[in-house]
Coordinates of C-alpha atoms in Angstrom, one line a residue:
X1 CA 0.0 0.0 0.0
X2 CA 1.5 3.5 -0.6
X3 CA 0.4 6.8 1.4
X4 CA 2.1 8.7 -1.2
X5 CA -0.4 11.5 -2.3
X6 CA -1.1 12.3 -6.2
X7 CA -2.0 15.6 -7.7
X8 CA -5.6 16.4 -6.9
X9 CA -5.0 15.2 -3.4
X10 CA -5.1 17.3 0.1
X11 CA -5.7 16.7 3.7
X12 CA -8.0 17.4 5.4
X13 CA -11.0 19.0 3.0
X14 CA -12.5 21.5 6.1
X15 CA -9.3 22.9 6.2
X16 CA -6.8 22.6 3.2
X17 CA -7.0 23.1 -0.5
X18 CA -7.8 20.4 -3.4
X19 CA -5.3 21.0 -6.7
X20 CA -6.9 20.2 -9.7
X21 CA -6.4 20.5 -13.8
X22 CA -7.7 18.8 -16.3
X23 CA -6.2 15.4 -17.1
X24 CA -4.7 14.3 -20.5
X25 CA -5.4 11.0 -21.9
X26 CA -3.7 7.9 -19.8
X27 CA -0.2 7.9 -20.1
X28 CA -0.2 10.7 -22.9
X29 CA 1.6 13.1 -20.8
X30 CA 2.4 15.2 -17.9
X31 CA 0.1 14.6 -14.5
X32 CA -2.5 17.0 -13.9
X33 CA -1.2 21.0 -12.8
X34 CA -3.1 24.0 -12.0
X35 CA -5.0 24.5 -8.5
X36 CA -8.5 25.6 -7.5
X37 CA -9.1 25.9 -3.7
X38 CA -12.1 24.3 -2.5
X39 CA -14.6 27.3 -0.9
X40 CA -15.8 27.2 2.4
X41 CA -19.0 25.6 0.9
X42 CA -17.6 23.2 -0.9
X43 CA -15.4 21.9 2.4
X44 CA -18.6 22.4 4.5
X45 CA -20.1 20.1 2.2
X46 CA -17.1 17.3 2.4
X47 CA -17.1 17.8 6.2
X48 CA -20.9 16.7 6.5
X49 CA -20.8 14.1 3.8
X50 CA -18.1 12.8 6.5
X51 CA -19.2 13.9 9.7
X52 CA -22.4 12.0 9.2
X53 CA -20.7 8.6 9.6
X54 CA -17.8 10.0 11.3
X55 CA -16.9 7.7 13.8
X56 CA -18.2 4.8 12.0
X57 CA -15.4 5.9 8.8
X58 CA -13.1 6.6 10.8
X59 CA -13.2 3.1 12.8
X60 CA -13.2 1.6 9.4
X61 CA -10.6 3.6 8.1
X62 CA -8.3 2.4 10.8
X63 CA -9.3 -1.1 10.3
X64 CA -8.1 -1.1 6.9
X65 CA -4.7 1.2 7.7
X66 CA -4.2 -1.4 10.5
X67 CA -4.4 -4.5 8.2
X68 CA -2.3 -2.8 5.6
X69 CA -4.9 -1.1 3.2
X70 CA -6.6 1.4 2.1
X71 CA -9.9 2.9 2.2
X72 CA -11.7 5.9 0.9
X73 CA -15.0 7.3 0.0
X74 CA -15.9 7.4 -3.7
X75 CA -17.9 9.1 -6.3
X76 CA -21.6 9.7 -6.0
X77 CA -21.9 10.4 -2.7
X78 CA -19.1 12.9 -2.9
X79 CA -20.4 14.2 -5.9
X80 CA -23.8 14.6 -4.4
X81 CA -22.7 16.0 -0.7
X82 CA -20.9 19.2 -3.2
X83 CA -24.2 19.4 -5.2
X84 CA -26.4 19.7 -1.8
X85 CA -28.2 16.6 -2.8
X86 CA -29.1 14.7 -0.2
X87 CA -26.7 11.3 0.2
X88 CA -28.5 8.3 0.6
X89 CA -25.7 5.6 0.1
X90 CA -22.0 5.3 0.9
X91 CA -19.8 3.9 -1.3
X92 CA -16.1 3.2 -0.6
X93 CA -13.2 1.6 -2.3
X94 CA -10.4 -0.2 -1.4
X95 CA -7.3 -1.9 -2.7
X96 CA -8.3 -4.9 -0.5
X97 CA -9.7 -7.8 -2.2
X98 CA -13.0 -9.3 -1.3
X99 CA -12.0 -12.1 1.0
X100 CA -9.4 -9.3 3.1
X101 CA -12.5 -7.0 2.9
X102 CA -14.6 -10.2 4.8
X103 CA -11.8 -11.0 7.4
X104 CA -11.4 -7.0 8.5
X105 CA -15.1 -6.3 8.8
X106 CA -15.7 -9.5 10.5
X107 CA -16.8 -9.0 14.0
X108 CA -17.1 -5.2 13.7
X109 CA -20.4 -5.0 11.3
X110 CA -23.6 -5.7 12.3
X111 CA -24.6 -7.7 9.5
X112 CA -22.7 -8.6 5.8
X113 CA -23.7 -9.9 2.6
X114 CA -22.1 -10.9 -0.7
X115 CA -24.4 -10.6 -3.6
X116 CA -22.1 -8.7 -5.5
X117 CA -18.8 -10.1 -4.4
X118 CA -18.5 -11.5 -8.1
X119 CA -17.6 -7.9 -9.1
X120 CA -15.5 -7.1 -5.7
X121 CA -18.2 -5.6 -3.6
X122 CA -19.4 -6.2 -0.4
X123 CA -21.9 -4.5 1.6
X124 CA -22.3 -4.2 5.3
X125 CA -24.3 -2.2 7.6
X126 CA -23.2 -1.0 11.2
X127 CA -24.6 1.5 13.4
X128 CA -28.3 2.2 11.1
X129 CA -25.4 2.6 8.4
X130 CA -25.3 0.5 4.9
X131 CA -22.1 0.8 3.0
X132 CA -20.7 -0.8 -0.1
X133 CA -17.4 -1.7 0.0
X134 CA -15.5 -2.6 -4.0
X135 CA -12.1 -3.5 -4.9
X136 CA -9.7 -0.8 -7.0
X137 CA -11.6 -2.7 -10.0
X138 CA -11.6 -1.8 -14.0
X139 CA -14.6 -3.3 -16.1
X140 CA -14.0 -3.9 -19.8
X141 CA -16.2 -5.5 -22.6
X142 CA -14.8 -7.7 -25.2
X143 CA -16.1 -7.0 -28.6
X144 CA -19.0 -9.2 -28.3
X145 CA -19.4 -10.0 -24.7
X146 CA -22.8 -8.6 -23.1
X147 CA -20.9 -8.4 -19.6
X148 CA -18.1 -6.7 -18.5
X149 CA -14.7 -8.2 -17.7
X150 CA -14.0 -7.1 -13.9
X151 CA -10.1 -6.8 -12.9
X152 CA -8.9 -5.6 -9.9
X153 CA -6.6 -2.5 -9.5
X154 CA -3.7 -1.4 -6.9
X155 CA -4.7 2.3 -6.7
X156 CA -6.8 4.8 -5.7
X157 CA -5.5 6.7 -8.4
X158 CA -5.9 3.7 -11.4
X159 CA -9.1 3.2 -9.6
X160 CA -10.6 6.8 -10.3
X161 CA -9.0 6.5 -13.6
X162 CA -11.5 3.9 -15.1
X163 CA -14.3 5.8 -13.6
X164 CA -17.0 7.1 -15.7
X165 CA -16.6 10.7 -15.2
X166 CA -14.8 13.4 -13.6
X167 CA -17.3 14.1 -11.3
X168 CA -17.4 10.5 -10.2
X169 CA -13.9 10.7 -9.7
X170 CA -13.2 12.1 -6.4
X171 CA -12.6 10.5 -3.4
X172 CA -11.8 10.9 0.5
X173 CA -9.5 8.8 1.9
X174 CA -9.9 7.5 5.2
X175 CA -8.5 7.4 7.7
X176 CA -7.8 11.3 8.0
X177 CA -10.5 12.5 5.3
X178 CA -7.7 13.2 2.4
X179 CA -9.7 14.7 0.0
X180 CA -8.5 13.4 -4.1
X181 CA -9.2 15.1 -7.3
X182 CA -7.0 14.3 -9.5
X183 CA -8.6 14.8 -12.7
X184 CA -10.5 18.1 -12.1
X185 CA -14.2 16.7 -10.8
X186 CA -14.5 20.2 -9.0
X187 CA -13.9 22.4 -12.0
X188 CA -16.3 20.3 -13.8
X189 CA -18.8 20.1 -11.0
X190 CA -18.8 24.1 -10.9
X191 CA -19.1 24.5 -14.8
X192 CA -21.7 21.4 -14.9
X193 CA -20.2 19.2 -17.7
X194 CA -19.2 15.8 -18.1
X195 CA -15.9 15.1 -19.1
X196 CA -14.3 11.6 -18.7
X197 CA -10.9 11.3 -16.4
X198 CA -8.9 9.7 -19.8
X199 CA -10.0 9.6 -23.2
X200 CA -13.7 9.4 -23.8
X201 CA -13.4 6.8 -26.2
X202 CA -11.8 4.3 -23.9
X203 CA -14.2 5.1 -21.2
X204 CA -17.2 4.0 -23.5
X205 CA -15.5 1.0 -25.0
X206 CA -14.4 0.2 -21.2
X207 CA -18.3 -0.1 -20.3
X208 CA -20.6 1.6 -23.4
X209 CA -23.3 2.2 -20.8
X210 CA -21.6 4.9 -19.5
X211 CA -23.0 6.7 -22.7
X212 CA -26.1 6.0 -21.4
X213 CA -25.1 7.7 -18.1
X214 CA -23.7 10.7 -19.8
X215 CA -27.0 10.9 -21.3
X216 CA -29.0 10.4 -17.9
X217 CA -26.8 12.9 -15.8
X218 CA -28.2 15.7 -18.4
X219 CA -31.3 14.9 -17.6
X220 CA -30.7 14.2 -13.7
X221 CA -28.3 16.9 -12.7
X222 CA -28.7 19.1 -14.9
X223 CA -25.1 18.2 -16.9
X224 CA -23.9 19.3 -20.6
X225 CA -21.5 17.3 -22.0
X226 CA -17.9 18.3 -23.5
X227 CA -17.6 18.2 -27.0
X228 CA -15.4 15.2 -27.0
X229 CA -17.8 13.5 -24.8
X230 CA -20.4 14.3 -26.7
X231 CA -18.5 13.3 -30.5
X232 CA -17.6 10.0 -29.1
X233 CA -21.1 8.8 -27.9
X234 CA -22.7 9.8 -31.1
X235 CA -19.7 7.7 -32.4
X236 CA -19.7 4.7 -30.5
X237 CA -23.5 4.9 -30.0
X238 CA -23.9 1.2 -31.3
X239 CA -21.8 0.0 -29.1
X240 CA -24.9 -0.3 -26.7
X241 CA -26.0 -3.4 -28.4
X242 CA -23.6 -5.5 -26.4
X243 CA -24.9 -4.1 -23.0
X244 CA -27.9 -6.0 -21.7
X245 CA -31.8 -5.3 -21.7
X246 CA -32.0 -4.8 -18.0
X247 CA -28.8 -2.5 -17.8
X248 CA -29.7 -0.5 -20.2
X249 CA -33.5 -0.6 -18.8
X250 CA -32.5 0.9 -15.1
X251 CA -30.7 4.1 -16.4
X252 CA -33.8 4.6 -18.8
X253 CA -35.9 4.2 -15.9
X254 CA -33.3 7.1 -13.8
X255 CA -33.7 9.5 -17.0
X256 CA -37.4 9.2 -17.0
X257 CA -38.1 10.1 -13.3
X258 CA -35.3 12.7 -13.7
X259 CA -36.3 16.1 -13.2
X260 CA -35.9 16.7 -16.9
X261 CA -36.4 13.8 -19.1
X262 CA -37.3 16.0 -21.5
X263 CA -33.5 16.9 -22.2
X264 CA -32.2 13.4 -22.0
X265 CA -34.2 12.1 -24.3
X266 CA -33.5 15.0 -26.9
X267 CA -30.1 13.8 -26.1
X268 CA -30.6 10.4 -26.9
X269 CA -32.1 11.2 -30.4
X270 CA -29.1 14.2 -30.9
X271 CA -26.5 11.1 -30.6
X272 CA -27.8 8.4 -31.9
X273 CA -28.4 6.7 -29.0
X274 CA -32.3 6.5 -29.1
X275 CA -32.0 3.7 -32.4
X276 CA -30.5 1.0 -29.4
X277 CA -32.7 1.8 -26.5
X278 CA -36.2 3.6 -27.8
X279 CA -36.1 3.5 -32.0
X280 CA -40.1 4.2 -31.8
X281 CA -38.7 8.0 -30.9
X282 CA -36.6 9.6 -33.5
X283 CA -39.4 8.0 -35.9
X284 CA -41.8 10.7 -34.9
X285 CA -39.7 12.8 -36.6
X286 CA -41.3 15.1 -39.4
X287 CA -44.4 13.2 -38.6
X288 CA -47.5 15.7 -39.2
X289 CA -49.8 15.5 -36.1
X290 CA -53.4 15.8 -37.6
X291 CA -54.5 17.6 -34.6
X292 CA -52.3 19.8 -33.9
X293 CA -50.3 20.9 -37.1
X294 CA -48.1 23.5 -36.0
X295 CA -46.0 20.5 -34.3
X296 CA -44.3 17.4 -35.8
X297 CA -45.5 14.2 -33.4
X298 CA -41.7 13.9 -32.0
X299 CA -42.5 17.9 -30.8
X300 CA -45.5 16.9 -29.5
X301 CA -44.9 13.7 -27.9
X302 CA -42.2 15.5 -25.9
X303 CA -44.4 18.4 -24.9
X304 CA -46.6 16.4 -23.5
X305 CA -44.5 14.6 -21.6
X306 CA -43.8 18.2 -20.4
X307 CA -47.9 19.0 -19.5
X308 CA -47.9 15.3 -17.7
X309 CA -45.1 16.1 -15.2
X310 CA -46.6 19.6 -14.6
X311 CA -50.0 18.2 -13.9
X312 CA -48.2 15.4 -11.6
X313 CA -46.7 18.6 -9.6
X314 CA -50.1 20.1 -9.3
X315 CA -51.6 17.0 -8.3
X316 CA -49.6 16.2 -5.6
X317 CA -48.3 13.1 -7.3
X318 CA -45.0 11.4 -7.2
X319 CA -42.7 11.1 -10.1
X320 CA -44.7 8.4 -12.1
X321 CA -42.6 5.8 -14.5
X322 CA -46.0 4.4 -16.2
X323 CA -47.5 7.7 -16.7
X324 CA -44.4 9.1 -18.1
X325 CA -43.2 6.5 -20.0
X326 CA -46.9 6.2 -22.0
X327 CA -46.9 10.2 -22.3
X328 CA -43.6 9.9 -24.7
X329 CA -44.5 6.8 -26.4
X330 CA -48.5 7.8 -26.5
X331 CA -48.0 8.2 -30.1
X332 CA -45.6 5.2 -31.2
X333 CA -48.1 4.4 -33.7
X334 CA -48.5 7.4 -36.0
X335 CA -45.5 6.6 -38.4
X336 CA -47.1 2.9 -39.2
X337 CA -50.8 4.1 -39.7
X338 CA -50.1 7.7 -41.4
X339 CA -52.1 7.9 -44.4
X340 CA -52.3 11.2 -46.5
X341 CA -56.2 12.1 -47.8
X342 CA -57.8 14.5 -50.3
X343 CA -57.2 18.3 -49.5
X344 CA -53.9 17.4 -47.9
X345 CA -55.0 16.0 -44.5
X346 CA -53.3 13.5 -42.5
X347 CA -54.8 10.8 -40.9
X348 CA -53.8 8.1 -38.4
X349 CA -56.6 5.8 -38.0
X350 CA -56.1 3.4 -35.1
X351 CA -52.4 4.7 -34.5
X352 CA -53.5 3.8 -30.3
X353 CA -54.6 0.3 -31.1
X354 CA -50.9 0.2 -32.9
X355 CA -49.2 2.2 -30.6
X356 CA -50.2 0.2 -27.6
X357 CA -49.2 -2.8 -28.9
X358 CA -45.2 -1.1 -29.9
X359 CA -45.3 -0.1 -26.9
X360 CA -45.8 -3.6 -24.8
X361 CA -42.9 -5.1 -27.5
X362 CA -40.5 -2.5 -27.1
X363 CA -40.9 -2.3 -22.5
X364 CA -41.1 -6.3 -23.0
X365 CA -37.3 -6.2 -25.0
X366 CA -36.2 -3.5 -21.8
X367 CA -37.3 -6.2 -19.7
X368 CA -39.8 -4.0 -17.6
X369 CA -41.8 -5.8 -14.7
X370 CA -45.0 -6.8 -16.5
X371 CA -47.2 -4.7 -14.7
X372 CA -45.1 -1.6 -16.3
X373 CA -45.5 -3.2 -19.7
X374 CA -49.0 -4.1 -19.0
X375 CA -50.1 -0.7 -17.9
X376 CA -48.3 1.8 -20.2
X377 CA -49.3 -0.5 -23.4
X378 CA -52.9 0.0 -22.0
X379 CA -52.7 3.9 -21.2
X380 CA -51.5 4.2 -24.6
X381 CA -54.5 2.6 -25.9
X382 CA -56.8 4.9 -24.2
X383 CA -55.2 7.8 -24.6
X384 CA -57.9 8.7 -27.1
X385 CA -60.8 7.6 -25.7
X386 CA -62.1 11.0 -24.7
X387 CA -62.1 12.8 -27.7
X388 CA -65.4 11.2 -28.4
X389 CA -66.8 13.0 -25.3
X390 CA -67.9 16.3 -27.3
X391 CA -69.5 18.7 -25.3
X392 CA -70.7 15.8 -22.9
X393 CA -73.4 13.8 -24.4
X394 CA -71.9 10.7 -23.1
X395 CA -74.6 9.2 -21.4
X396 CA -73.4 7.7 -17.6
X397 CA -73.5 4.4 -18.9
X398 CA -70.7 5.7 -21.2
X399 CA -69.4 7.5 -18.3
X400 CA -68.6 4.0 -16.1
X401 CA -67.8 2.0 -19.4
X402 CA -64.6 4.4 -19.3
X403 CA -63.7 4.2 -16.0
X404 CA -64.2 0.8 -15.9
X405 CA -61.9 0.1 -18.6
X406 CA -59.4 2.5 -17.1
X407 CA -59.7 0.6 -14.0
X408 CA -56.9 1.5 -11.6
X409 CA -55.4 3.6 -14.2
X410 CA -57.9 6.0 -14.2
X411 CA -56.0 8.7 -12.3
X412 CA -52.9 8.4 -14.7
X413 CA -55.4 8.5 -18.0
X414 CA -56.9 12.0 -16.5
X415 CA -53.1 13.0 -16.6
X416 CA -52.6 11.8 -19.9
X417 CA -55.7 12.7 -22.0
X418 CA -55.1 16.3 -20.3
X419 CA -51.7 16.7 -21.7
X420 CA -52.1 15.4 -24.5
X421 CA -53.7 18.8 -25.4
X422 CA -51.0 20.5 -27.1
X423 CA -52.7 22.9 -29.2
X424 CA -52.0 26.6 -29.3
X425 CA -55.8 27.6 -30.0
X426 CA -56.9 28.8 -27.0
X427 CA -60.5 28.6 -27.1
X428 CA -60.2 25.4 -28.0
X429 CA -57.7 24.3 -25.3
X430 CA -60.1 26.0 -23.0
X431 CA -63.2 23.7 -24.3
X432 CA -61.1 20.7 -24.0
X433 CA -60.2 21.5 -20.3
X434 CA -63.8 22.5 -19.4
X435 CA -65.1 18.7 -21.2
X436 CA -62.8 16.8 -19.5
X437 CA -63.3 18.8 -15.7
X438 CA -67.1 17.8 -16.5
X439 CA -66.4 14.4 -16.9
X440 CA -64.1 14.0 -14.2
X441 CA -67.1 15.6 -11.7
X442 CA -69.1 12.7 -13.1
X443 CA -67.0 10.0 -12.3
X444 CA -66.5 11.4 -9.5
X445 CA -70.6 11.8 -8.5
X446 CA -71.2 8.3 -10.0
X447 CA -68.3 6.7 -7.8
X448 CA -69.7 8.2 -4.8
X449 CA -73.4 6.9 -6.1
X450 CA -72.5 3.3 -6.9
X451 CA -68.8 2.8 -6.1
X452 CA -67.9 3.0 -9.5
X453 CA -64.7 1.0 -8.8
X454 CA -66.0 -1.6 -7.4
X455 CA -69.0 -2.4 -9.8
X456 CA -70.3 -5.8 -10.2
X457 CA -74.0 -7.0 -11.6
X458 CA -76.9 -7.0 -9.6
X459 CA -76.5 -11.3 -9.3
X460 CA -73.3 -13.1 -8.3
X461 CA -72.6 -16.4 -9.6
X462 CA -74.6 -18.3 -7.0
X463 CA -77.7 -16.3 -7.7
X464 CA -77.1 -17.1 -11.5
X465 CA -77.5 -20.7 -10.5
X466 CA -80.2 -20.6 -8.1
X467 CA -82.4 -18.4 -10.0
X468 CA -82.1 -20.4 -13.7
X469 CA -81.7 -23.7 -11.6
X470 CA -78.4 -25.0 -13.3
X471 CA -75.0 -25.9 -11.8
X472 CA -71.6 -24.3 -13.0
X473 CA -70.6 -24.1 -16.5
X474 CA -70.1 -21.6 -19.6
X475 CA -73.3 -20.2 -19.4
X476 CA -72.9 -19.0 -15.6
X477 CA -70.3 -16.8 -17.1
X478 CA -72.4 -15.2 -20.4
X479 CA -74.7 -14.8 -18.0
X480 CA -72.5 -12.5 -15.7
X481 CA -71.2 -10.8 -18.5
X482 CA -74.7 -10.2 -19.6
X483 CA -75.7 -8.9 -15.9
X484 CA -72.5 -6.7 -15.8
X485 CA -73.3 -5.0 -19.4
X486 CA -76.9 -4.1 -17.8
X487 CA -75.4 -3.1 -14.7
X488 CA -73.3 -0.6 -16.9
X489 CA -75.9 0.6 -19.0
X490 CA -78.7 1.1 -16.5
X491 CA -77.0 1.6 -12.9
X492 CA -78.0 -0.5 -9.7
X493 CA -81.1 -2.2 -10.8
X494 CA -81.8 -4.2 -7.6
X495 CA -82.3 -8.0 -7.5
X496 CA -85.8 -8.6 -8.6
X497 CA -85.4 -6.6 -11.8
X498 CA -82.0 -8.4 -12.5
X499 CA -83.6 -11.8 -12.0
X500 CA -86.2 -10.6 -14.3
X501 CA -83.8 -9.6 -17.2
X502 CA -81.7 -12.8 -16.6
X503 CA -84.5 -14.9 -17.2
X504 CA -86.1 -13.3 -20.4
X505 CA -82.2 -13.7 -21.6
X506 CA -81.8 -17.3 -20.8
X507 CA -85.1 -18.1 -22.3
X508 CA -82.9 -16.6 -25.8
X509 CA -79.5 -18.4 -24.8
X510 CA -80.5 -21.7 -23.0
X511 CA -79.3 -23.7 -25.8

């Protein structure tokens, strides 16, 4: 192990100064020169980040220095303690390798598991604490390999080397909170860009996810990346084919509850990176919406994405993946069903039926939980459900029919249908908004009526029996169905009138 500090490195960050510089490629010349102080913020920030677990790091710390190792805190949570984000996990690195990492927490944590000791990490928790603990590690891909390659490093400084980005590349050591920066993650933290700590290009061909990071720290943090970041990920942007479903899937789903998708999904398109995770996207393209012409659908799709998160905020709602996710792909279908009619208008008959059905492929290929796939492939179908409304001469049996077949969606299809209105006439934005808070006081009066969410017919399955004097079978279950259809169309009808109408329809459906 070696003490010897590297450029980027202080003491102790509530009291001395960080040096930092931007960092040529690996091995392609001088170390890094030029210093920025930290402010008094910026320590404040490190000295909370560490004074949380203070006694706990520093106990640790020790361990390690006593067994002939070392030990530091790395990236996100020191990037997010200088942000002001709040920290929720601590990750450290070491140049210990997982079975040393076992013997010197052994006896000391409260409780330690292994799950990812494959890639060098274990996890521990002591004190109400949960820490991570990894090996100085690299990860590579081969060519053709869907997983990365993990080798273990001797390092701090090779460790933070092979990190994504600068910003992820800081570190305080510990024992005695030595704060490292050697590749200028403060500068770039102040100026809000992403550069890599070597050569872009052998970061992404290191792990080509990270270019899906790059791409989800725009939208998360509110990032721009450096040209050279940005040339190679537009260059290498294929190289996310080798990177598996479910990788790729989690930093989709961290871009999407970011606090502006909006921005990493332009991204995504801008580079080339949409074709390998969401190709339905850039289709939109040049697409003319029939409804609203002044937009193409790509425009659209993304401004209502917009309207949704807005109405979330004024609702009161979390972040919502299914809402958002079927408020960008509400319109999948549009390229497939466009059709061009007399006069020069554009039509896209059925583009929900089509673009429900995209949808479910393309979550089911991420490898979303089914219930995601399932609901965002059926909001999408929906979506246009209302615009039959008019001026509300739905009758209420039309009125439960729709939120029946919303079901438990029904909150996130108000969303929706509401911001799908993207159109700059305002009188007619205004009618729109006026029909649909008319149809939502209905719902609302008939659920309180009938428990709209709960309906059933007027006869359970028993009654069925009893009252047509035949045992189970397919005809029990027309003759729900049957009883539910009345119970839609005509409200609570009471028992006696259902029995009525079952028998006058068994008397046509007996055989």
């Amino acid at each position: 192990m070696s003490n010897t500090a590297f450029p980027g490195e202080s003491q102790d960050p509530r009291t001395t100064e960080a040096a930092q510089g931007p960092v040529p490629a690996s091995g392609s010349g001088p170390e890094p020169t030029g210093e920025q102080p930290l402010t008094g913020e910026q320590r404040a920030a490190i000295a909370e980040l560490l004074g949380s677990i203070d006694t706990i790091a520093d106990e640790l710390g020790r361990r390690f220095a006593a067994n002939g190792h070392e030990l530091a805190i790395v990236g996100g949570p020191v990037r997010d303690a200088l942000l002001g984000r709040e920290v929720h996990d601590i990750d450290l690195t070491t140049d210990a390798v997982p079975q040393r990492i076992l013997e010197t927490v052994e006896g000391w944590a409260d409780a330690v598991w292994t799950v990812g000791i494959d890639f060098g990490t274990v996890g521990l928790r002591k004190g109400g604490y949960q820490l991570e603990i990894t090996t100085y590690r690299s990860e590579a891909y081969q060519p053709k390999s869907r997983k990365p390659e993990v080798s273990y490093g001797d390092s701090l400084y090779e460790d933070l080397v092979r990190r994504d980005f600068t910003v992820n590349a800081m570190a305080s050591r510990l024992p005695g909170n030595a704060f490292a920066d050697p590749f200028g993650g403060l500068a770039d933290l102040a100026g809000r860009r992403l550069r890599t700590p070597g050569r872009p290009e052998d970061s992404f061909s290191d792990d080509p996810l990270r270019i899906m990071r790059a791409v989800r720290f725009a939208a998360q943090l509110g990032f721009t990346l450096a040209p050279e970041v940005k040339e190679a990920a537009a260059g290498m942007a294929d190289r996310l084919k080798i990177v598996s479903a479910e990788r790729i899937r989690d930093e989709l789903v961290k871009l999407m509850l970011s606090p502006d998708p909006r921005t990493g999904v332009e991204l995504m398109v801008e580079l080339g990176v949409a074709q390998y995770v969401l190709p339905e996207i850039p289709k939109l393209r040049l697409e003319i919406d029939e409804h609203h012409r002044h937009k193409d659908v790509y425009e659209h799709s993304l401004t209502v994405l917009d309207q949704a998160m807005e109405l979330e905020r004024e609702r009161g709602m979390q972040p919502d993946l299914v809402l958002r996710l079927a408020a960008l792909l509400h319109d999948v279908g549009k390229p497939k069903t466009r059709a061009f009619e007399d006069g020069g208008r554009v039509t896209f008959h059925h583009h929900e039926v089509v673009g429900a059905s995209m949808s479910k492929n393309r979550l089911s290929a991420l490898r979303f939980p089914k219930d995601v796939v399932a609901d965002v492939s059926k909001l999408v179908a929906l979506h246009l459900r209302f615009h039959g409304y008019g001026k509300g001469e739905w009758t209420d049996s039309a009125v439960r029919r729709y939120a029946r077949d919303a079901g438990p969606l029904l909150q996130r299809l108000h969303v929706l249908t509401r911001a799908d209105c993207t159109t700059r006439n305002r009188r007619k934005a205004a009618a729109l908004a006026r029909a649909y808070d008319d149809i939502e006081r209905r719902i609302e009066r008939l659920e309180q009526e009938e428990e709209l969410n709960s309906i059933r017919p007027d006869l359970n399955g028993n009654e069925i029996q009893e009252i047509l004097g035949i045992g189970p079978g397919p005809l029990i279950g027309k003759a729900w169905r049957f009883l539910l259809e009345l119970r839609l169309e005509n409200g609570p009808m009471g028992r006696e009138a259902a029995a009525e109408e079952l028998r006058r329809w068994a008397e046509k459906h007996a055989d």
